[in-house]
Amino acid sequence: MSRVLVGVKRVIDYAVKIRVKPDHSGVVTDGVKHSMNPFCEIAVEEAVKLKEKKLIKEVVAVSCGPTQVTETIRTALAMGCDRGIHVEVSGKDYEAMGPLQISKIFAALAKKEEASLIILGKQAIDDDCNQTGQMTAALLDWPQGTFASEVTIDGEKVKVVREIDGGLETIKISMPAVLTADLRLNTPRYATLPNIMKAKKKKIANMKPADLGVDMVSRVEVLRVDEPPTRLAGVKVETVDDLVAKLRANGTI
Amino acid sequence: MLNHLLYVLSFSSIPVVKAATVSGSDMANPLRREVRQLYKNLLFLGREYPKGADYFRERLKSAFMKNKDVTDPKEIKKLVDRGEFVIKELEALYYLRKYRAMKKRYYEDEMSAVLNIGRPVD
């Protein structure tokens, strides 16, 4: 039976109103509420479900970043992961960290831990890259089942139903493989206080990217961050005829 | 729905079980632990409450204090169960909020696409 690696990312909480820094170098993160990326929660839930069905043996939660990401790993442990790995990245390296560096880390960890599955969220709600899963699969030369809305393990193969434009696509891929979780894959359980207390006994290993032979040098530089353009106010109309006229003028009908 | 949840909570008047009195009340102890754990669990959940953690904590505390003199173990158990129910309701609330926010942000509604509404203006 197999081992699954699950990636969890610590992001600014989805309900927080994002503010751009005055110097436009990024968004304000100090003192702002952070939590696990919603798609990562779905990934953790899927891995834990597979373990509960006794299809896989161990779930390892992995996160990269400064000390604070251990809170996110603790949440994953509270949801049912067996142990955690904290890949320590801080300062400038953390600011410049992106899908390329993460996928290199995951590729190295997958080999080290002899994982048969890597489950990630399809994208993070802060950078919306939607690249880490795909890059990880490419680096490992593993098949990928992205935008998964249903996962079934069938022996050494995985059947994945994918959400694509215009509908659903079903594929069958061999393990080891990389999966990325989409919104409708499952309903993540809440990490309640009793679960978090129980998870304190679980171990979180600490390591650095250098220990995995990964260089964190970024090839991407953020030049500027701006707020999106403000939406113009809606227009109220008096009669149905007015509405039809406006829709015609708009080119909608 | 948010107000409904807190109404249920306050109405349920989960009791704070008093410390064992001089007359000796061993029955109170396991219940006391249960009630205290329930309070802690609710407080933990309340951190994410949409109207704010402080708002939640105030009403949680008053709900518990409202019936601190309840002594009948059966009554206490019934009220603790109601507290567990509120926990489940809160978890469902939080999940729905998050799901709907993600759905709205990442998945285009077919009707909105047809009517060309809800998109930022160029």
Short mmCIF file of C-alpha atoms in Angstrom, two decimals:
data_model
loop_
_atom_site.label_atom_id
_atom_site.label_comp_id
_atom_site.label_asym_id
_atom_site.label_seq_id
_atom_site.Cartn_x
_atom_site.Cartn_y
_atom_site.Cartn_z
CA MET A 1 0.00 0.00 0.00
CA SER A 2 1.04 3.48 -0.78
CA ARG A 3 2.06 6.85 0.58
CA VAL A 4 0.47 10.11 -0.52
CA LEU A 5 2.01 13.56 -0.38
CA VAL A 6 -0.42 16.44 -0.01
CA GLY A 7 0.65 20.02 -0.56
CA VAL A 8 -0.93 22.71 1.59
CA LYS A 9 -0.36 26.41 1.10
CA ARG A 10 -0.79 29.14 3.66
CA VAL A 11 -2.60 32.03 1.97
CA ILE A 12 -4.46 35.16 3.01
CA ASP A 13 -7.91 34.05 4.14
CA TYR A 14 -10.49 34.06 1.33
CA ALA A 15 -12.87 36.38 3.23
CA VAL A 16 -10.28 39.11 3.85
CA LYS A 17 -10.45 42.33 1.84
CA ILE A 18 -7.10 42.47 0.05
CA ARG A 19 -5.20 45.76 0.18
CA VAL A 20 -2.35 46.67 -2.14
CA LYS A 21 0.76 48.11 -0.48
CA PRO A 22 1.23 51.86 -1.06
CA ASP A 23 4.45 51.20 -3.00
CA HIS A 24 2.63 48.71 -5.28
CA SER A 25 5.22 46.03 -4.59
CA GLY A 26 2.66 43.55 -3.33
CA VAL A 27 -0.32 43.11 -1.03
CA VAL A 28 -0.44 43.77 2.71
CA THR A 29 0.19 40.54 4.62
CA ASP A 30 1.31 41.75 8.08
CA GLY A 31 -1.38 41.24 10.70
CA VAL A 32 -3.76 39.85 8.07
CA LYS A 33 -5.65 36.62 8.73
CA HIS A 34 -4.16 33.64 6.91
CA SER A 35 -5.54 30.15 6.43
CA MET A 36 -5.16 27.04 4.28
CA ASN A 37 -5.89 27.52 0.58
CA PRO A 38 -9.46 26.23 -0.01
CA PHE A 39 -8.35 23.95 -2.86
CA CYS A 40 -5.62 22.52 -0.64
CA GLU A 41 -8.31 21.71 1.96
CA ILE A 42 -10.10 19.71 -0.72
CA ALA A 43 -6.83 17.94 -1.59
CA VAL A 44 -6.24 17.00 2.07
CA GLU A 45 -9.81 15.76 2.42
CA GLU A 46 -9.42 13.52 -0.63
CA ALA A 47 -6.17 12.03 0.65
CA VAL A 48 -7.66 11.39 4.09
CA LYS A 49 -10.75 9.83 2.49
CA LEU A 50 -8.52 7.45 0.47
CA LYS A 51 -6.75 6.46 3.67
CA GLU A 52 -10.07 5.88 5.47
CA LYS A 53 -11.07 3.59 2.60
CA LYS A 54 -7.77 1.77 3.22
CA LEU A 55 -6.63 2.39 -0.35
CA ILE A 56 -3.49 4.18 0.80
CA LYS A 57 -1.42 3.73 3.90
CA GLU A 58 -0.04 7.11 4.89
CA VAL A 59 -0.78 10.75 4.18
CA VAL A 60 2.04 13.27 4.53
CA ALA A 61 1.19 16.98 4.55
CA VAL A 62 3.84 19.26 3.09
CA SER A 63 4.14 23.03 3.18
CA CYS A 64 6.91 25.44 2.18
CA GLY A 65 7.54 28.75 3.86
CA PRO A 66 8.48 30.42 7.14
CA THR A 67 7.59 29.17 10.66
CA GLN A 68 3.95 30.25 10.34
CA VAL A 69 3.20 27.58 7.77
CA THR A 70 3.42 24.97 10.52
CA GLU A 71 -0.04 26.21 11.59
CA THR A 72 -1.32 25.18 8.17
CA ILE A 73 0.40 21.79 8.47
CA ARG A 74 -1.23 21.38 11.93
CA THR A 75 -4.64 21.99 10.34
CA ALA A 76 -3.89 19.29 7.77
CA LEU A 77 -2.85 16.93 10.58
CA ALA A 78 -6.07 17.77 12.42
CA MET A 79 -8.00 16.82 9.29
CA GLY A 80 -6.39 13.39 9.37
CA CYS A 81 -2.92 13.47 7.82
CA ASP A 82 -0.41 11.23 9.59
CA ARG A 83 2.64 13.46 9.66
CA GLY A 84 3.93 16.69 8.23
CA ILE A 85 6.99 18.08 6.48
CA HIS A 86 7.88 21.73 6.82
CA VAL A 87 10.28 22.90 4.13
CA GLU A 88 11.67 26.06 5.61
CA VAL A 89 11.86 29.03 3.25
CA SER A 90 11.95 32.61 4.50
CA GLY A 91 12.82 36.17 3.61
CA LYS A 92 13.58 37.06 0.01
CA ASP A 93 13.44 33.39 -1.05
CA TYR A 94 9.90 33.14 0.31
CA GLU A 95 8.77 36.31 -1.41
CA ALA A 96 10.13 35.09 -4.73
CA MET A 97 8.86 31.53 -4.25
CA GLY A 98 6.58 30.27 -6.97
CA PRO A 99 5.26 27.11 -8.66
CA LEU A 100 8.64 26.24 -10.18
CA GLN A 101 10.44 26.11 -6.85
CA ILE A 102 7.54 24.30 -5.15
CA SER A 103 7.32 21.67 -7.87
CA LYS A 104 11.06 21.05 -7.64
CA ILE A 105 10.67 20.56 -3.88
CA PHE A 106 7.74 18.21 -4.34
CA ALA A 107 9.55 16.22 -7.02
CA ALA A 108 12.52 15.74 -4.70
CA LEU A 109 10.25 14.83 -1.76
CA ALA A 110 8.23 12.38 -3.84
CA LYS A 111 11.40 10.46 -4.66
CA LYS A 112 12.70 10.66 -1.08
CA GLU A 113 9.42 9.53 0.47
CA GLU A 114 8.65 7.02 -2.31
CA ALA A 115 5.20 8.48 -2.77
CA SER A 116 2.73 6.93 -5.19
CA LEU A 117 0.44 9.92 -5.34
CA ILE A 118 0.82 13.66 -4.98
CA ILE A 119 -2.43 15.52 -4.43
CA LEU A 120 -2.46 19.31 -4.67
CA GLY A 121 -5.10 21.98 -4.93
CA LYS A 122 -5.67 23.07 -8.50
CA GLN A 123 -4.53 26.61 -7.73
CA ALA A 124 -3.88 28.98 -4.87
CA ILE A 125 -6.31 31.81 -4.28
CA ASP A 126 -3.50 34.33 -3.88
CA ASP A 127 -1.51 33.88 -7.06
CA ASP A 128 -4.00 31.79 -9.11
CA CYS A 129 -1.08 30.20 -10.99
CA ASN A 130 -2.59 26.75 -11.54
CA GLN A 131 0.91 25.46 -12.44
CA THR A 132 2.42 23.58 -9.51
CA GLY A 133 0.64 20.27 -10.13
CA GLN A 134 1.41 20.28 -13.82
CA MET A 135 5.07 21.25 -13.32
CA THR A 136 5.55 18.61 -10.63
CA ALA A 137 4.20 15.92 -12.94
CA ALA A 138 6.51 17.10 -15.72
CA LEU A 139 9.59 17.12 -13.48
CA LEU A 140 8.84 13.59 -12.28
CA ASP A 141 7.62 12.42 -15.69
CA TRP A 142 4.45 11.17 -13.96
CA PRO A 143 0.94 11.24 -15.43
CA GLN A 144 -1.38 13.96 -14.15
CA GLY A 145 -5.08 14.13 -13.37
CA THR A 146 -5.82 17.83 -13.01
CA PHE A 147 -9.09 19.60 -12.11
CA ALA A 148 -10.25 16.35 -10.54
CA SER A 149 -13.89 16.27 -9.48
CA GLU A 150 -13.84 12.52 -8.84
CA VAL A 151 -10.98 10.15 -8.03
CA THR A 152 -11.19 6.35 -7.95
CA ILE A 153 -8.23 4.08 -7.31
CA ASP A 154 -8.41 0.84 -9.24
CA GLY A 155 -5.38 -1.33 -8.50
CA GLU A 156 -2.32 0.41 -9.85
CA LYS A 157 -4.41 2.84 -11.88
CA VAL A 158 -6.40 5.94 -11.01
CA LYS A 159 -9.62 6.91 -12.72
CA VAL A 160 -10.03 10.68 -12.72
CA VAL A 161 -13.08 12.63 -13.80
CA ARG A 162 -11.86 16.08 -14.80
CA GLU A 163 -13.77 19.35 -14.99
CA ILE A 164 -13.10 20.87 -18.36
CA ASP A 165 -14.71 23.60 -20.46
CA GLY A 166 -17.95 22.21 -21.73
CA GLY A 167 -18.22 19.29 -19.35
CA LEU A 168 -16.41 16.37 -17.79
CA GLU A 169 -13.58 14.19 -19.08
CA THR A 170 -12.78 10.77 -17.64
CA ILE A 171 -9.23 9.48 -17.87
CA LYS A 172 -7.36 6.52 -16.47
CA ILE A 173 -3.75 7.04 -15.46
CA SER A 174 -1.14 4.80 -13.86
CA MET A 175 0.41 5.41 -10.48
CA PRO A 176 2.59 7.10 -9.44
CA ALA A 177 0.68 10.20 -10.48
CA VAL A 178 -0.07 13.82 -9.63
CA LEU A 179 -3.65 14.93 -9.01
CA THR A 180 -4.98 18.44 -8.55
CA ALA A 181 -8.25 18.99 -6.74
CA ASP A 182 -11.15 20.99 -8.11
CA LEU A 183 -14.00 22.52 -6.14
CA ARG A 184 -16.50 19.69 -6.46
CA LEU A 185 -14.15 16.85 -5.55
CA ASN A 186 -15.40 16.63 -1.96
CA THR A 187 -16.56 18.55 1.11
CA PRO A 188 -13.59 19.18 3.41
CA ARG A 189 -14.12 18.41 7.10
CA TYR A 190 -13.63 21.19 9.63
CA ALA A 191 -10.52 20.98 11.82
CA THR A 192 -12.27 21.20 15.20
CA LEU A 193 -10.49 21.96 18.47
CA PRO A 194 -10.50 18.32 19.71
CA ASN A 195 -8.92 17.20 16.40
CA ILE A 196 -6.28 19.90 16.62
CA MET A 197 -5.44 18.82 20.17
CA LYS A 198 -5.10 15.19 19.07
CA ALA A 199 -2.91 16.25 16.12
CA LYS A 200 -0.36 17.85 18.43
CA LYS A 201 1.11 14.39 18.98
CA LYS A 202 1.82 14.01 15.26
CA LYS A 203 5.28 14.84 14.01
CA ILE A 204 6.30 17.64 11.66
CA ALA A 205 9.76 17.15 10.16
CA ASN A 206 11.77 20.24 9.35
CA MET A 207 14.11 20.65 6.38
CA LYS A 208 15.53 23.20 3.98
CA PRO A 209 15.33 23.26 0.15
CA ALA A 210 19.11 22.77 0.06
CA ASP A 211 18.63 19.43 1.89
CA LEU A 212 16.61 18.33 -1.11
CA GLY A 213 19.09 19.73 -3.60
CA VAL A 214 16.68 22.41 -4.77
CA ASP A 215 17.80 25.91 -5.70
CA MET A 216 15.26 28.57 -4.88
CA VAL A 217 16.44 31.13 -7.43
CA SER A 218 13.47 32.72 -9.13
CA ARG A 219 13.33 33.50 -12.80
CA VAL A 220 10.35 35.76 -12.28
CA GLU A 221 10.36 39.29 -10.90
CA VAL A 222 7.19 41.06 -9.79
CA LEU A 223 7.33 44.56 -11.23
CA ARG A 224 4.10 46.05 -9.94
CA VAL A 225 0.85 45.12 -8.22
CA ASP A 226 -2.32 47.14 -8.83
CA GLU A 227 -5.95 46.84 -7.74
CA PRO A 228 -8.41 45.70 -10.40
CA PRO A 229 -10.43 48.47 -12.10
CA THR A 230 -13.53 49.45 -10.14
CA ARG A 231 -16.81 48.26 -11.54
CA LEU A 232 -19.07 50.99 -12.81
CA ALA A 233 -22.43 51.26 -11.09
CA GLY A 234 -25.37 49.46 -12.65
CA VAL A 235 -28.08 51.31 -14.53
CA LYS A 236 -31.72 51.20 -13.46
CA VAL A 237 -34.44 51.25 -16.08
CA GLU A 238 -38.14 52.12 -15.73
CA THR A 239 -39.87 49.82 -18.18
CA VAL A 240 -39.34 46.55 -20.00
CA ASP A 241 -39.07 48.48 -23.28
CA ASP A 242 -36.21 50.49 -21.79
CA LEU A 243 -34.50 47.26 -20.76
CA VAL A 244 -34.83 45.78 -24.24
CA ALA A 245 -33.55 49.03 -25.78
CA LYS A 246 -30.54 49.06 -23.47
CA LEU A 247 -29.73 45.41 -24.13
CA ARG A 248 -29.95 46.08 -27.87
CA ALA A 249 -27.66 49.12 -27.53
CA ASN A 250 -25.22 46.98 -25.52
CA GLY A 251 -25.15 44.47 -28.33
CA THR A 252 -26.38 41.67 -26.09
CA ILE A 253 -29.48 41.02 -28.18
CA MET B 1 -29.26 32.47 9.05
CA LEU B 2 -26.44 33.90 11.14
CA ASN B 3 -28.86 35.42 13.64
CA HIS B 4 -30.85 32.23 13.72
CA LEU B 5 -27.83 30.25 14.86
CA LEU B 6 -27.06 32.57 17.76
CA TYR B 7 -30.73 32.66 18.67
CA VAL B 8 -30.73 28.87 18.92
CA LEU B 9 -27.59 29.03 21.01
CA SER B 10 -28.92 31.64 23.42
CA PHE B 11 -32.27 29.96 23.61
CA SER B 12 -30.69 26.66 24.47
CA SER B 13 -29.11 28.27 27.53
CA ILE B 14 -26.32 25.77 27.89
CA PRO B 15 -25.56 25.65 31.59
CA VAL B 16 -22.32 26.32 33.36
CA VAL B 17 -22.15 23.50 35.88
CA LYS B 18 -21.17 24.75 39.30
CA ALA B 19 -18.27 23.25 41.18
CA ALA B 20 -19.20 20.37 43.49
CA THR B 21 -20.94 21.84 46.49
CA VAL B 22 -20.32 20.99 50.13
CA SER B 23 -23.07 18.37 49.94
CA GLY B 24 -20.89 16.54 47.38
CA SER B 25 -22.00 16.13 43.80
CA ASP B 26 -19.75 13.68 41.92
CA MET B 27 -22.22 13.57 39.04
CA ALA B 28 -21.42 17.20 38.31
CA ASN B 29 -17.74 16.56 37.55
CA PRO B 30 -17.85 14.64 34.24
CA LEU B 31 -20.66 16.94 33.10
CA ARG B 32 -18.64 19.94 34.18
CA ARG B 33 -15.80 18.78 31.95
CA GLU B 34 -18.19 18.20 29.06
CA VAL B 35 -19.75 21.62 29.38
CA ARG B 36 -16.35 23.29 29.62
CA GLN B 37 -15.10 21.41 26.54
CA LEU B 38 -18.27 22.40 24.66
CA TYR B 39 -17.67 26.04 25.55
CA LYS B 40 -14.05 25.82 24.38
CA ASN B 41 -15.05 24.13 21.11
CA LEU B 42 -17.68 26.76 20.40
CA LEU B 43 -15.28 29.55 21.26
CA PHE B 44 -12.74 28.07 18.85
CA LEU B 45 -15.33 27.91 16.09
CA GLY B 46 -16.45 31.44 16.85
CA ARG B 47 -13.12 32.87 15.71
CA GLU B 48 -14.32 32.61 12.13
CA TYR B 49 -17.80 33.97 12.78
CA PRO B 50 -18.78 36.43 10.01
CA LYS B 51 -19.96 39.10 12.45
CA GLY B 52 -16.67 38.90 14.36
CA ALA B 53 -15.15 36.74 17.08
CA ASP B 54 -15.97 39.29 19.81
CA TYR B 55 -19.65 39.43 18.84
CA PHE B 56 -19.77 35.65 18.98
CA ARG B 57 -17.92 35.36 22.29
CA GLU B 58 -20.25 37.86 24.01
CA ARG B 59 -23.36 35.95 23.00
CA LEU B 60 -21.76 32.56 23.70
CA LYS B 61 -20.88 33.64 27.22
CA SER B 62 -24.32 35.08 27.96
CA ALA B 63 -25.94 31.92 26.58
CA PHE B 64 -23.92 29.80 28.97
CA MET B 65 -24.35 32.10 31.94
CA LYS B 66 -28.08 32.38 31.40
CA ASN B 67 -28.68 28.98 32.94
CA LYS B 68 -25.68 28.39 35.14
CA ASP B 69 -27.91 27.09 37.93
CA VAL B 70 -29.28 24.08 36.10
CA THR B 71 -28.47 20.96 38.12
CA ASP B 72 -30.52 18.14 36.59
CA PRO B 73 -28.00 15.96 34.66
CA LYS B 74 -30.61 14.95 32.08
CA GLU B 75 -31.42 18.58 31.41
CA ILE B 76 -27.73 19.41 31.14
CA LYS B 77 -27.14 16.56 28.67
CA LYS B 78 -30.03 17.80 26.52
CA LEU B 79 -28.58 21.28 26.43
CA VAL B 80 -25.07 20.01 25.65
CA ASP B 81 -26.55 18.09 22.72
CA ARG B 82 -28.10 21.29 21.49
CA GLY B 83 -24.68 22.91 21.73
CA GLU B 84 -23.22 20.10 19.58
CA PHE B 85 -25.97 20.81 17.09
CA VAL B 86 -24.92 24.46 16.91
CA ILE B 87 -21.35 23.31 16.25
CA LYS B 88 -22.54 21.29 13.26
CA GLU B 89 -24.58 24.25 12.02
CA LEU B 90 -21.57 26.56 12.27
CA GLU B 91 -19.36 24.12 10.35
CA ALA B 92 -22.01 23.92 7.63
CA LEU B 93 -22.31 27.70 7.54
CA TYR B 94 -18.56 28.16 7.16
CA TYR B 95 -18.36 25.52 4.44
CA LEU B 96 -21.24 27.02 2.43
CA ARG B 97 -19.82 30.52 2.63
CA LYS B 98 -16.44 29.34 1.38
CA TYR B 99 -17.90 27.10 -1.33
CA ARG B 100 -20.16 29.86 -2.64
CA ALA B 101 -17.29 32.39 -2.63
CA MET B 102 -15.04 30.00 -4.59
CA LYS B 103 -17.84 29.14 -6.99
CA LYS B 104 -18.54 32.80 -7.63
CA ARG B 105 -14.89 33.68 -8.15
CA TYR B 106 -13.73 30.77 -10.23
CA TYR B 107 -16.69 29.37 -12.06
CA GLU B 108 -18.64 31.43 -14.54
CA ASP B 109 -22.37 31.25 -14.22
CA GLU B 110 -23.88 30.33 -17.61
CA MET B 111 -26.71 32.84 -17.30
CA SER B 112 -24.30 35.66 -16.46
CA ALA B 113 -22.19 34.76 -19.49
CA VAL B 114 -25.22 34.90 -21.80
CA LEU B 115 -26.45 38.21 -20.41
CA ASN B 116 -22.93 39.65 -20.25
CA ILE B 117 -23.38 40.82 -16.67
CA GLY B 118 -21.17 40.62 -13.60
CA ARG B 119 -17.93 41.18 -15.49
CA PRO B 120 -15.58 44.08 -14.86
CA VAL B 121 -16.10 46.91 -17.32
CA ASP B 122 -13.18 47.45 -19.70
#
